[in-house]
């Protein structure tokens, strides 16, 4: 079981600034009015308390994505991600944020069997993390589940196009919708998720024109990743945009090269330890005068 507040006396956490009002599912949904979004929605993934603290002031939403399977746990895909993982990281991100809406991904196998299974999983995620929404993958097939959840107090983010939990059906992580039939299906998926009551929809890895069509055809905000600049908002995996990995998908823009900087810091530390030049007097305790 998790706590929702940071105990600054026992952790390294920096206290939250003046507590403000968190973004809510209705406030995100209300950003798109009559098909137009004046202020694009900013979303990043976060998996840890400290990263959530750093991202929170800049984001409308933080997504505890099941991409944590690959990013944090080194798993080959999102398929093995568990409810326990999502709950632990979801609670950490809620503890490290005060402004952004925190949404937690429902892991593979936790919601597809029935709306009832989805409710049990989503309610556990919300109780144990304090998050305000869940995200699940799938279009027309998941519409009854999205409707079931939203009618029972659980805000849902849809996810269509390239759906990584379906990698074994899709055969890889390439962009979707190159064939006319599949393009039509992705648009139908987005419409079904919209009509089922999702308060926003992630559209991932599709040809730009498909994303543009979806933005124009659904009432709810569309959050793009590998989609289109015309989406109502954008999301990226934080470790990708910070340059933590050597290989990233084409749609990622690297805003930093943290992998290189971390490697350099570790190399300098190792050299200083081996040369006995760390620690110095500044980093050692002496008797008080
Ligand atoms: O798991 C994740 O990080 C996601 C984003 C890529 C949208 O679903």
PDB file of C-alpha atoms and ligand atoms in Angstrom:
ATOM      1  CA  UNK A   1       0.000   0.000   0.000  1.00  0.00           C
ATOM      2  CA  UNK A   2       1.333   3.439  -0.813  1.00  0.00           C
ATOM      3  CA  UNK A   3       1.171   6.861   0.741  1.00  0.00           C
ATOM      4  CA  UNK A   4       0.314   9.846  -1.399  1.00  0.00           C
ATOM      5  CA  UNK A   5       2.433  12.480   0.317  1.00  0.00           C
ATOM      6  CA  UNK A   6       6.183  12.867   0.487  1.00  0.00           C
ATOM      7  CA  UNK A   7       7.721  12.638   3.931  1.00  0.00           C
ATOM      8  CA  UNK A   8      10.474  15.204   3.487  1.00  0.00           C
ATOM      9  CA  UNK A   9      11.908  14.325   6.894  1.00  0.00           C
ATOM     10  CA  UNK A  10      12.823  10.799   5.856  1.00  0.00           C
ATOM     11  CA  UNK A  11      13.440  11.072   2.127  1.00  0.00           C
ATOM     12  CA  UNK A  12      15.573  13.107  -0.226  1.00  0.00           C
ATOM     13  CA  UNK A  13      12.460  14.533  -1.767  1.00  0.00           C
ATOM     14  CA  UNK A  14      12.305  18.258  -2.149  1.00  0.00           C
ATOM     15  CA  UNK A  15       9.042  19.631  -0.818  1.00  0.00           C
ATOM     16  CA  UNK A  16       6.406  20.505  -3.384  1.00  0.00           C
ATOM     17  CA  UNK A  17       6.049  24.181  -4.140  1.00  0.00           C
ATOM     18  CA  UNK A  18       2.845  25.894  -3.168  1.00  0.00           C
ATOM     19  CA  UNK A  19       0.209  23.227  -3.629  1.00  0.00           C
ATOM     20  CA  UNK A  20      -1.870  24.077  -6.646  1.00  0.00           C
ATOM     21  CA  UNK A  21      -4.866  22.508  -8.229  1.00  0.00           C
ATOM     22  CA  UNK A  22      -4.073  19.387 -10.226  1.00  0.00           C
ATOM     23  CA  UNK A  23      -5.161  19.016 -13.826  1.00  0.00           C
ATOM     24  CA  UNK A  24      -8.197  16.777 -14.102  1.00  0.00           C
ATOM     25  CA  UNK A  25      -9.676  14.613 -16.836  1.00  0.00           C
ATOM     26  CA  UNK A  26     -12.424  17.214 -17.481  1.00  0.00           C
ATOM     27  CA  UNK A  27      -9.874  20.050 -17.624  1.00  0.00           C
ATOM     28  CA  UNK A  28      -7.811  18.122 -20.212  1.00  0.00           C
ATOM     29  CA  UNK A  29     -10.926  17.217 -22.209  1.00  0.00           C
ATOM     30  CA  UNK A  30     -12.050  20.862 -22.150  1.00  0.00           C
ATOM     31  CA  UNK A  31      -8.879  21.985 -23.948  1.00  0.00           C
ATOM     32  CA  UNK A  32     -10.478  20.964 -27.248  1.00  0.00           C
ATOM     33  CA  UNK A  33     -13.516  23.040 -28.065  1.00  0.00           C
ATOM     34  CA  UNK A  34     -15.439  22.656 -31.321  1.00  0.00           C
ATOM     35  CA  UNK A  35     -12.551  20.708 -32.819  1.00  0.00           C
ATOM     36  CA  UNK A  36      -9.892  23.290 -31.858  1.00  0.00           C
ATOM     37  CA  UNK A  37      -7.202  23.200 -29.173  1.00  0.00           C
ATOM     38  CA  UNK A  38      -5.736  26.630 -28.479  1.00  0.00           C
ATOM     39  CA  UNK A  39      -3.110  25.385 -26.035  1.00  0.00           C
ATOM     40  CA  UNK A  40      -1.533  22.049 -27.014  1.00  0.00           C
ATOM     41  CA  UNK A  41      -1.450  19.414 -24.271  1.00  0.00           C
ATOM     42  CA  UNK A  42       2.025  18.524 -22.975  1.00  0.00           C
ATOM     43  CA  UNK A  43       2.583  14.969 -21.800  1.00  0.00           C
ATOM     44  CA  UNK A  44       5.719  12.997 -20.922  1.00  0.00           C
ATOM     45  CA  UNK A  45       6.214   9.607 -19.382  1.00  0.00           C
ATOM     46  CA  UNK A  46       7.607   9.402 -15.845  1.00  0.00           C
ATOM     47  CA  UNK A  47       8.398   6.339 -13.778  1.00  0.00           C
ATOM     48  CA  UNK A  48      10.054   7.646 -10.621  1.00  0.00           C
ATOM     49  CA  UNK A  49       9.347  10.200  -7.911  1.00  0.00           C
ATOM     50  CA  UNK A  50      12.313  12.468  -8.669  1.00  0.00           C
ATOM     51  CA  UNK A  51      11.731  12.525 -12.413  1.00  0.00           C
ATOM     52  CA  UNK A  52       8.075  13.354 -11.753  1.00  0.00           C
ATOM     53  CA  UNK A  53       9.172  16.316  -9.599  1.00  0.00           C
ATOM     54  CA  UNK A  54      11.379  17.622 -12.405  1.00  0.00           C
ATOM     55  CA  UNK A  55       8.807  17.205 -15.179  1.00  0.00           C
ATOM     56  CA  UNK A  56       5.664  18.178 -13.310  1.00  0.00           C
ATOM     57  CA  UNK A  57       5.967  21.987 -13.593  1.00  0.00           C
ATOM     58  CA  UNK A  58       6.202  21.701 -17.388  1.00  0.00           C
ATOM     59  CA  UNK A  59       3.569  19.085 -18.139  1.00  0.00           C
ATOM     60  CA  UNK A  60      -0.210  18.863 -18.218  1.00  0.00           C
ATOM     61  CA  UNK A  61      -0.084  15.093 -17.877  1.00  0.00           C
ATOM     62  CA  UNK A  62       2.484  12.553 -16.685  1.00  0.00           C
ATOM     63  CA  UNK A  63       2.046   9.061 -18.053  1.00  0.00           C
ATOM     64  CA  UNK A  64       3.351   6.105 -16.098  1.00  0.00           C
ATOM     65  CA  UNK A  65       3.697   4.137 -19.306  1.00  0.00           C
ATOM     66  CA  UNK A  66       4.126   0.397 -19.462  1.00  0.00           C
ATOM     67  CA  UNK A  67       7.177   1.345 -21.544  1.00  0.00           C
ATOM     68  CA  UNK A  68       8.789   1.115 -18.100  1.00  0.00           C
ATOM     69  CA  UNK A  69       9.129  -2.578 -18.919  1.00  0.00           C
ATOM     70  CA  UNK A  70      11.844  -1.754 -21.444  1.00  0.00           C
ATOM     71  CA  UNK A  71      13.059   1.565 -20.021  1.00  0.00           C
ATOM     72  CA  UNK A  72      13.379   0.633 -16.331  1.00  0.00           C
ATOM     73  CA  UNK A  73      13.380  -3.169 -16.242  1.00  0.00           C
ATOM     74  CA  UNK A  74      15.210  -4.057 -19.469  1.00  0.00           C
ATOM     75  CA  UNK A  75      12.399  -6.314 -20.645  1.00  0.00           C
ATOM     76  CA  UNK A  76      12.123  -7.142 -24.359  1.00  0.00           C
ATOM     77  CA  UNK A  77       8.610  -5.697 -24.689  1.00  0.00           C
ATOM     78  CA  UNK A  78       5.700  -4.413 -22.596  1.00  0.00           C
ATOM     79  CA  UNK A  79       4.075  -7.861 -22.521  1.00  0.00           C
ATOM     80  CA  UNK A  80       5.681  -9.049 -19.234  1.00  0.00           C
ATOM     81  CA  UNK A  81       4.850  -5.841 -17.316  1.00  0.00           C
ATOM     82  CA  UNK A  82       2.831  -6.569 -14.161  1.00  0.00           C
ATOM     83  CA  UNK A  83       0.178  -4.783 -12.120  1.00  0.00           C
ATOM     84  CA  UNK A  84       2.630  -4.659  -9.197  1.00  0.00           C
ATOM     85  CA  UNK A  85       5.160  -2.759 -11.335  1.00  0.00           C
ATOM     86  CA  UNK A  86       2.554  -0.273 -12.543  1.00  0.00           C
ATOM     87  CA  UNK A  87       1.210   0.299  -9.037  1.00  0.00           C
ATOM     88  CA  UNK A  88       4.649   0.835  -7.470  1.00  0.00           C
ATOM     89  CA  UNK A  89       5.821   3.292 -10.135  1.00  0.00           C
ATOM     90  CA  UNK A  90       2.409   4.967 -10.369  1.00  0.00           C
ATOM     91  CA  UNK A  91       2.454   5.711  -6.633  1.00  0.00           C
ATOM     92  CA  UNK A  92       6.000   7.116  -6.877  1.00  0.00           C
ATOM     93  CA  UNK A  93       5.010   9.466  -9.718  1.00  0.00           C
ATOM     94  CA  UNK A  94       1.919  10.664  -7.852  1.00  0.00           C
ATOM     95  CA  UNK A  95       4.101  11.368  -4.794  1.00  0.00           C
ATOM     96  CA  UNK A  96       6.485  13.420  -6.937  1.00  0.00           C
ATOM     97  CA  UNK A  97       3.870  15.580  -8.640  1.00  0.00           C
ATOM     98  CA  UNK A  98       1.324  18.172  -7.640  1.00  0.00           C
ATOM     99  CA  UNK A  99       0.171  19.855 -10.844  1.00  0.00           C
ATOM    100  CA  UNK A 100       0.004  17.334 -13.700  1.00  0.00           C
ATOM    101  CA  UNK A 101      -2.702  14.736 -14.090  1.00  0.00           C
ATOM    102  CA  UNK A 102      -1.048  11.356 -13.548  1.00  0.00           C
ATOM    103  CA  UNK A 103      -2.305   8.527 -15.769  1.00  0.00           C
ATOM    104  CA  UNK A 104      -1.132   4.932 -15.351  1.00  0.00           C
ATOM    105  CA  UNK A 105      -1.032   2.349 -18.150  1.00  0.00           C
ATOM    106  CA  UNK A 106      -3.036  -0.821 -17.666  1.00  0.00           C
ATOM    107  CA  UNK A 107      -0.587  -3.669 -18.328  1.00  0.00           C
ATOM    108  CA  UNK A 108      -1.155  -6.417 -20.882  1.00  0.00           C
ATOM    109  CA  UNK A 109      -3.545  -9.064 -19.558  1.00  0.00           C
ATOM    110  CA  UNK A 110      -5.112  -6.831 -16.904  1.00  0.00           C
ATOM    111  CA  UNK A 111      -8.132  -5.576 -18.877  1.00  0.00           C
ATOM    112  CA  UNK A 112      -8.743  -7.338 -22.204  1.00  0.00           C
ATOM    113  CA  UNK A 113     -10.814 -10.275 -20.936  1.00  0.00           C
ATOM    114  CA  UNK A 114     -13.881  -8.280 -19.908  1.00  0.00           C
ATOM    115  CA  UNK A 115     -15.065  -4.870 -18.727  1.00  0.00           C
ATOM    116  CA  UNK A 116     -15.353  -6.370 -15.249  1.00  0.00           C
ATOM    117  CA  UNK A 117     -11.703  -7.492 -15.259  1.00  0.00           C
ATOM    118  CA  UNK A 118     -10.751  -4.004 -16.466  1.00  0.00           C
ATOM    119  CA  UNK A 119     -12.719  -2.395 -13.629  1.00  0.00           C
ATOM    120  CA  UNK A 120     -11.033  -4.576 -11.026  1.00  0.00           C
ATOM    121  CA  UNK A 121      -7.570  -3.756 -12.378  1.00  0.00           C
ATOM    122  CA  UNK A 122      -8.216  -0.051 -12.921  1.00  0.00           C
ATOM    123  CA  UNK A 123      -9.746   0.428  -9.478  1.00  0.00           C
ATOM    124  CA  UNK A 124      -6.741  -1.295  -7.889  1.00  0.00           C
ATOM    125  CA  UNK A 125      -4.398   1.010  -9.814  1.00  0.00           C
ATOM    126  CA  UNK A 126      -6.337   4.089  -8.695  1.00  0.00           C
ATOM    127  CA  UNK A 127      -6.547   3.000  -5.045  1.00  0.00           C
ATOM    128  CA  UNK A 128      -2.870   2.045  -4.756  1.00  0.00           C
ATOM    129  CA  UNK A 129      -1.366   4.951  -6.696  1.00  0.00           C
ATOM    130  CA  UNK A 130      -3.692   7.916  -6.278  1.00  0.00           C
ATOM    131  CA  UNK A 131      -3.611   8.484 -10.049  1.00  0.00           C
ATOM    132  CA  UNK A 132      -6.533  10.213 -11.753  1.00  0.00           C
ATOM    133  CA  UNK A 133      -6.805   8.128 -14.924  1.00  0.00           C
ATOM    134  CA  UNK A 134      -5.754   4.938 -16.646  1.00  0.00           C
ATOM    135  CA  UNK A 135      -4.721   4.293 -20.241  1.00  0.00           C
ATOM    136  CA  UNK A 136      -5.499   1.174 -22.212  1.00  0.00           C
ATOM    137  CA  UNK A 137      -4.668   0.057 -25.729  1.00  0.00           C
ATOM    138  CA  UNK A 138      -7.197  -0.862 -28.390  1.00  0.00           C
ATOM    139  CA  UNK A 139      -9.963   0.609 -30.516  1.00  0.00           C
ATOM    140  CA  UNK A 140     -13.371  -0.778 -31.429  1.00  0.00           C
ATOM    141  CA  UNK A 141     -12.798  -3.972 -29.418  1.00  0.00           C
ATOM    142  CA  UNK A 142     -12.122  -1.964 -26.256  1.00  0.00           C
ATOM    143  CA  UNK A 143     -14.935   0.598 -26.677  1.00  0.00           C
ATOM    144  CA  UNK A 144     -17.421  -1.292 -24.432  1.00  0.00           C
ATOM    145  CA  UNK A 145     -14.719  -1.523 -21.746  1.00  0.00           C
ATOM    146  CA  UNK A 146     -13.950   2.203 -21.954  1.00  0.00           C
ATOM    147  CA  UNK A 147     -17.660   2.974 -21.629  1.00  0.00           C
ATOM    148  CA  UNK A 148     -17.971   0.579 -18.668  1.00  0.00           C
ATOM    149  CA  UNK A 149     -15.064   2.224 -16.842  1.00  0.00           C
ATOM    150  CA  UNK A 150     -16.033   5.833 -17.513  1.00  0.00           C
ATOM    151  CA  UNK A 151     -19.593   5.148 -16.314  1.00  0.00           C
ATOM    152  CA  UNK A 152     -18.098   3.848 -13.064  1.00  0.00           C
ATOM    153  CA  UNK A 153     -15.840   6.771 -12.188  1.00  0.00           C
ATOM    154  CA  UNK A 154     -12.651   5.820 -14.004  1.00  0.00           C
ATOM    155  CA  UNK A 155     -11.333   8.341 -16.550  1.00  0.00           C
ATOM    156  CA  UNK A 156      -9.766   6.540 -19.509  1.00  0.00           C
ATOM    157  CA  UNK A 157      -7.171   7.530 -22.090  1.00  0.00           C
ATOM    158  CA  UNK A 158      -7.469   5.503 -25.300  1.00  0.00           C
ATOM    159  CA  UNK A 159      -4.465   4.386 -27.371  1.00  0.00           C
ATOM    160  CA  UNK A 160      -4.750   3.473 -31.064  1.00  0.00           C
ATOM    161  CA  UNK A 161      -2.497   3.035 -34.092  1.00  0.00           C
ATOM    162  CA  UNK A 162       0.749   1.325 -33.115  1.00  0.00           C
ATOM    163  CA  UNK A 163      -0.269  -0.456 -29.913  1.00  0.00           C
ATOM    164  CA  UNK A 164       2.917  -2.012 -28.457  1.00  0.00           C
ATOM    165  CA  UNK A 165       1.054  -4.626 -26.389  1.00  0.00           C
ATOM    166  CA  UNK A 166      -0.130  -6.082 -29.720  1.00  0.00           C
ATOM    167  CA  UNK A 167       3.434  -6.449 -31.046  1.00  0.00           C
ATOM    168  CA  UNK A 168       2.964 -10.180 -31.575  1.00  0.00           C
ATOM    169  CA  UNK A 169      -0.052  -9.543 -33.815  1.00  0.00           C
ATOM    170  CA  UNK A 170       1.469  -6.520 -35.563  1.00  0.00           C
ATOM    171  CA  UNK A 171       4.841  -8.215 -36.109  1.00  0.00           C
ATOM    172  CA  UNK A 172       6.956  -5.234 -35.044  1.00  0.00           C
ATOM    173  CA  UNK A 173       7.007  -1.571 -34.106  1.00  0.00           C
ATOM    174  CA  UNK A 174       6.868  -0.013 -37.603  1.00  0.00           C
ATOM    175  CA  UNK A 175       4.483   2.832 -38.467  1.00  0.00           C
ATOM    176  CA  UNK A 176       0.903   1.698 -39.037  1.00  0.00           C
ATOM    177  CA  UNK A 177      -1.660   2.579 -41.677  1.00  0.00           C
ATOM    178  CA  UNK A 178       0.379   2.260 -44.873  1.00  0.00           C
ATOM    179  CA  UNK A 179      -2.448   0.260 -46.429  1.00  0.00           C
ATOM    180  CA  UNK A 180      -5.796   1.922 -47.062  1.00  0.00           C
ATOM    181  CA  UNK A 181      -7.734  -0.736 -45.165  1.00  0.00           C
ATOM    182  CA  UNK A 182      -5.599  -0.436 -42.068  1.00  0.00           C
ATOM    183  CA  UNK A 183      -5.702   3.379 -42.239  1.00  0.00           C
ATOM    184  CA  UNK A 184      -9.512   3.221 -42.237  1.00  0.00           C
ATOM    185  CA  UNK A 185      -9.504   0.783 -39.318  1.00  0.00           C
ATOM    186  CA  UNK A 186      -7.273   3.070 -37.204  1.00  0.00           C
ATOM    187  CA  UNK A 187      -9.608   6.014 -37.815  1.00  0.00           C
ATOM    188  CA  UNK A 188     -12.636   3.829 -36.941  1.00  0.00           C
ATOM    189  CA  UNK A 189     -10.806   2.738 -33.756  1.00  0.00           C
ATOM    190  CA  UNK A 190     -10.212   6.347 -32.715  1.00  0.00           C
ATOM    191  CA  UNK A 191     -13.853   7.249 -33.349  1.00  0.00           C
ATOM    192  CA  UNK A 192     -15.071   4.266 -31.307  1.00  0.00           C
ATOM    193  CA  UNK A 193     -12.814   5.188 -28.384  1.00  0.00           C
ATOM    194  CA  UNK A 194     -14.004   8.804 -28.595  1.00  0.00           C
ATOM    195  CA  UNK A 195     -17.656   7.808 -28.615  1.00  0.00           C
ATOM    196  CA  UNK A 196     -17.066   5.415 -25.703  1.00  0.00           C
ATOM    197  CA  UNK A 197     -16.045   8.362 -23.536  1.00  0.00           C
ATOM    198  CA  UNK A 198     -12.232   8.464 -23.443  1.00  0.00           C
ATOM    199  CA  UNK A 199     -11.171  11.962 -22.279  1.00  0.00           C
ATOM    200  CA  UNK A 200      -8.239  11.903 -24.681  1.00  0.00           C
ATOM    201  CA  UNK A 201      -6.669   9.480 -27.138  1.00  0.00           C
ATOM    202  CA  UNK A 202      -3.015   8.644 -27.706  1.00  0.00           C
ATOM    203  CA  UNK A 203      -2.356   8.035 -31.408  1.00  0.00           C
ATOM    204  CA  UNK A 204       0.993   6.328 -31.870  1.00  0.00           C
ATOM    205  CA  UNK A 205       3.143   5.522 -34.888  1.00  0.00           C
ATOM    206  CA  UNK A 206       0.803   6.264 -37.792  1.00  0.00           C
ATOM    207  CA  UNK A 207       1.180   8.077 -41.101  1.00  0.00           C
ATOM    208  CA  UNK A 208       0.753  11.808 -40.590  1.00  0.00           C
ATOM    209  CA  UNK A 209      -2.423  12.031 -42.716  1.00  0.00           C
ATOM    210  CA  UNK A 210      -4.178   9.426 -40.561  1.00  0.00           C
ATOM    211  CA  UNK A 211      -3.406  11.407 -37.399  1.00  0.00           C
ATOM    212  CA  UNK A 212      -4.658  14.588 -39.073  1.00  0.00           C
ATOM    213  CA  UNK A 213      -7.909  12.869 -40.063  1.00  0.00           C
ATOM    214  CA  UNK A 214      -8.400  11.597 -36.509  1.00  0.00           C
ATOM    215  CA  UNK A 215      -7.783  15.061 -35.023  1.00  0.00           C
ATOM    216  CA  UNK A 216     -10.497  16.431 -37.312  1.00  0.00           C
ATOM    217  CA  UNK A 217     -12.972  13.616 -36.707  1.00  0.00           C
ATOM    218  CA  UNK A 218     -12.952  13.055 -32.957  1.00  0.00           C
ATOM    219  CA  UNK A 219     -14.248  15.467 -30.349  1.00  0.00           C
ATOM    220  CA  UNK A 220     -11.748  14.547 -27.652  1.00  0.00           C
ATOM    221  CA  UNK A 221      -8.096  15.730 -27.659  1.00  0.00           C
ATOM    222  CA  UNK A 222      -5.629  13.601 -29.624  1.00  0.00           C
ATOM    223  CA  UNK A 223      -2.164  13.185 -28.120  1.00  0.00           C
ATOM    224  CA  UNK A 224       0.360  12.255 -30.787  1.00  0.00           C
ATOM    225  CA  UNK A 225       3.554  10.203 -30.616  1.00  0.00           C
ATOM    226  CA  UNK A 226       5.015   9.560 -34.027  1.00  0.00           C
ATOM    227  CA  UNK A 227       1.796  11.038 -35.426  1.00  0.00           C
ATOM    228  CA  UNK A 228       1.438  14.694 -36.489  1.00  0.00           C
ATOM    229  CA  UNK A 229       2.334  18.222 -35.352  1.00  0.00           C
ATOM    230  CA  UNK A 230      -1.360  19.031 -35.765  1.00  0.00           C
ATOM    231  CA  UNK A 231      -2.377  16.773 -32.867  1.00  0.00           C
ATOM    232  CA  UNK A 232      -3.982  18.435 -29.849  1.00  0.00           C
ATOM    233  CA  UNK A 233      -0.962  17.462 -27.764  1.00  0.00           C
ATOM    234  CA  UNK A 234       2.234  15.412 -27.816  1.00  0.00           C
ATOM    235  CA  UNK A 235       3.800  12.723 -25.658  1.00  0.00           C
ATOM    236  CA  UNK A 236       7.295  11.232 -25.649  1.00  0.00           C
ATOM    237  CA  UNK A 237       9.035   8.607 -23.554  1.00  0.00           C
ATOM    238  CA  UNK A 238      11.207  10.656 -21.196  1.00  0.00           C
ATOM    239  CA  UNK A 239      14.322   8.486 -21.497  1.00  0.00           C
ATOM    240  CA  UNK A 240      14.129   8.733 -25.300  1.00  0.00           C
ATOM    241  CA  UNK A 241      13.911  12.527 -25.364  1.00  0.00           C
ATOM    242  CA  UNK A 242      16.728  12.854 -22.827  1.00  0.00           C
ATOM    243  CA  UNK A 243      19.034  10.723 -24.979  1.00  0.00           C
ATOM    244  CA  UNK A 244      19.391   7.817 -22.563  1.00  0.00           C
ATOM    245  CA  UNK A 245      19.404   5.194 -25.306  1.00  0.00           C
ATOM    246  CA  UNK A 246      21.610   4.774 -28.349  1.00  0.00           C
ATOM    247  CA  UNK A 247      18.731   3.790 -30.601  1.00  0.00           C
ATOM    248  CA  UNK A 248      15.415   5.596 -30.655  1.00  0.00           C
ATOM    249  CA  UNK A 249      12.495   5.576 -33.069  1.00  0.00           C
ATOM    250  CA  UNK A 250      12.549   8.118 -35.926  1.00  0.00           C
ATOM    251  CA  UNK A 251       9.825  10.225 -34.306  1.00  0.00           C
ATOM    252  CA  UNK A 252      11.888  10.953 -31.185  1.00  0.00           C
ATOM    253  CA  UNK A 253      13.650  14.288 -30.881  1.00  0.00           C
ATOM    254  CA  UNK A 254      16.589  14.138 -28.468  1.00  0.00           C
ATOM    255  CA  UNK A 255      16.583  17.223 -26.280  1.00  0.00           C
ATOM    256  CA  UNK A 256      19.756  16.133 -24.450  1.00  0.00           C
ATOM    257  CA  UNK A 257      22.463  13.493 -24.481  1.00  0.00           C
ATOM    258  CA  UNK A 258      22.232  12.291 -20.884  1.00  0.00           C
ATOM    259  CA  UNK A 259      23.751   8.880 -21.632  1.00  0.00           C
ATOM    260  CA  UNK A 260      27.028  10.539 -22.622  1.00  0.00           C
ATOM    261  CA  UNK A 261      26.937  12.944 -19.675  1.00  0.00           C
ATOM    262  CA  UNK A 262      26.245  10.161 -17.156  1.00  0.00           C
ATOM    263  CA  UNK A 263      29.033   8.047 -18.633  1.00  0.00           C
ATOM    264  CA  UNK A 264      31.448  10.997 -18.338  1.00  0.00           C
ATOM    265  CA  UNK A 265      30.465  11.646 -14.711  1.00  0.00           C
ATOM    266  CA  UNK A 266      30.933   7.968 -13.832  1.00  0.00           C
ATOM    267  CA  UNK A 267      34.330   7.891 -15.587  1.00  0.00           C
ATOM    268  CA  UNK A 268      35.555  10.978 -13.678  1.00  0.00           C
ATOM    269  CA  UNK A 269      34.345   9.477 -10.376  1.00  0.00           C
ATOM    270  CA  UNK A 270      36.087   6.175 -11.104  1.00  0.00           C
ATOM    271  CA  UNK A 271      39.343   7.977 -11.966  1.00  0.00           C
ATOM    272  CA  UNK A 272      39.210  10.021  -8.750  1.00  0.00           C
ATOM    273  CA  UNK A 273      38.454   6.984  -6.568  1.00  0.00           C
ATOM    274  CA  UNK A 274      41.366   5.095  -8.140  1.00  0.00           C
ATOM    275  CA  UNK A 275      43.657   8.136  -7.707  1.00  0.00           C
ATOM    276  CA  UNK A 276      42.425   8.618  -4.112  1.00  0.00           C
ATOM    277  CA  UNK A 277      41.502  12.210  -4.994  1.00  0.00           C
ATOM    278  CA  UNK A 278      37.913  11.590  -3.868  1.00  0.00           C
ATOM    279  CA  UNK A 279      36.762  12.146  -1.171  1.00  0.00           C
ATOM    280  CA  UNK A 280      38.490  15.378  -0.178  1.00  0.00           C
ATOM    281  CA  UNK A 281      38.196  17.327   3.097  1.00  0.00           C
ATOM    282  CA  UNK A 282      34.947  18.814   1.745  1.00  0.00           C
ATOM    283  CA  UNK A 283      33.283  15.407   1.704  1.00  0.00           C
ATOM    284  CA  UNK A 284      34.562  13.947   5.009  1.00  0.00           C
ATOM    285  CA  UNK A 285      33.355  14.374   8.590  1.00  0.00           C
ATOM    286  CA  UNK A 286      35.750  15.866  11.175  1.00  0.00           C
ATOM    287  CA  UNK A 287      35.292  16.322  14.928  1.00  0.00           C
ATOM    288  CA  UNK A 288      33.415  19.555  15.667  1.00  0.00           C
ATOM    289  CA  UNK A 289      35.804  22.271  16.995  1.00  0.00           C
TER     290      UNK A 289
HETATM  291  O1  LIG B   1       3.965   3.120 -22.475  1.00  0.00           O
HETATM  292  C1  LIG B   1       4.149   4.270 -22.926  1.00  0.00           C
HETATM  293  O2  LIG B   1       5.133   4.943 -22.602  1.00  0.00           O
HETATM  294  C2  LIG B   1       3.165   4.790 -23.857  1.00  0.00           C
HETATM  295  C3  LIG B   1       3.514   6.046 -24.583  1.00  0.00           C
HETATM  296  C4  LIG B   1       4.526   5.758 -25.610  1.00  0.00           C
HETATM  297  C5  LIG B   1       2.328   6.718 -25.130  1.00  0.00           C
HETATM  298  O3  LIG B   1       2.148   4.211 -24.038  1.00  0.00           O
END
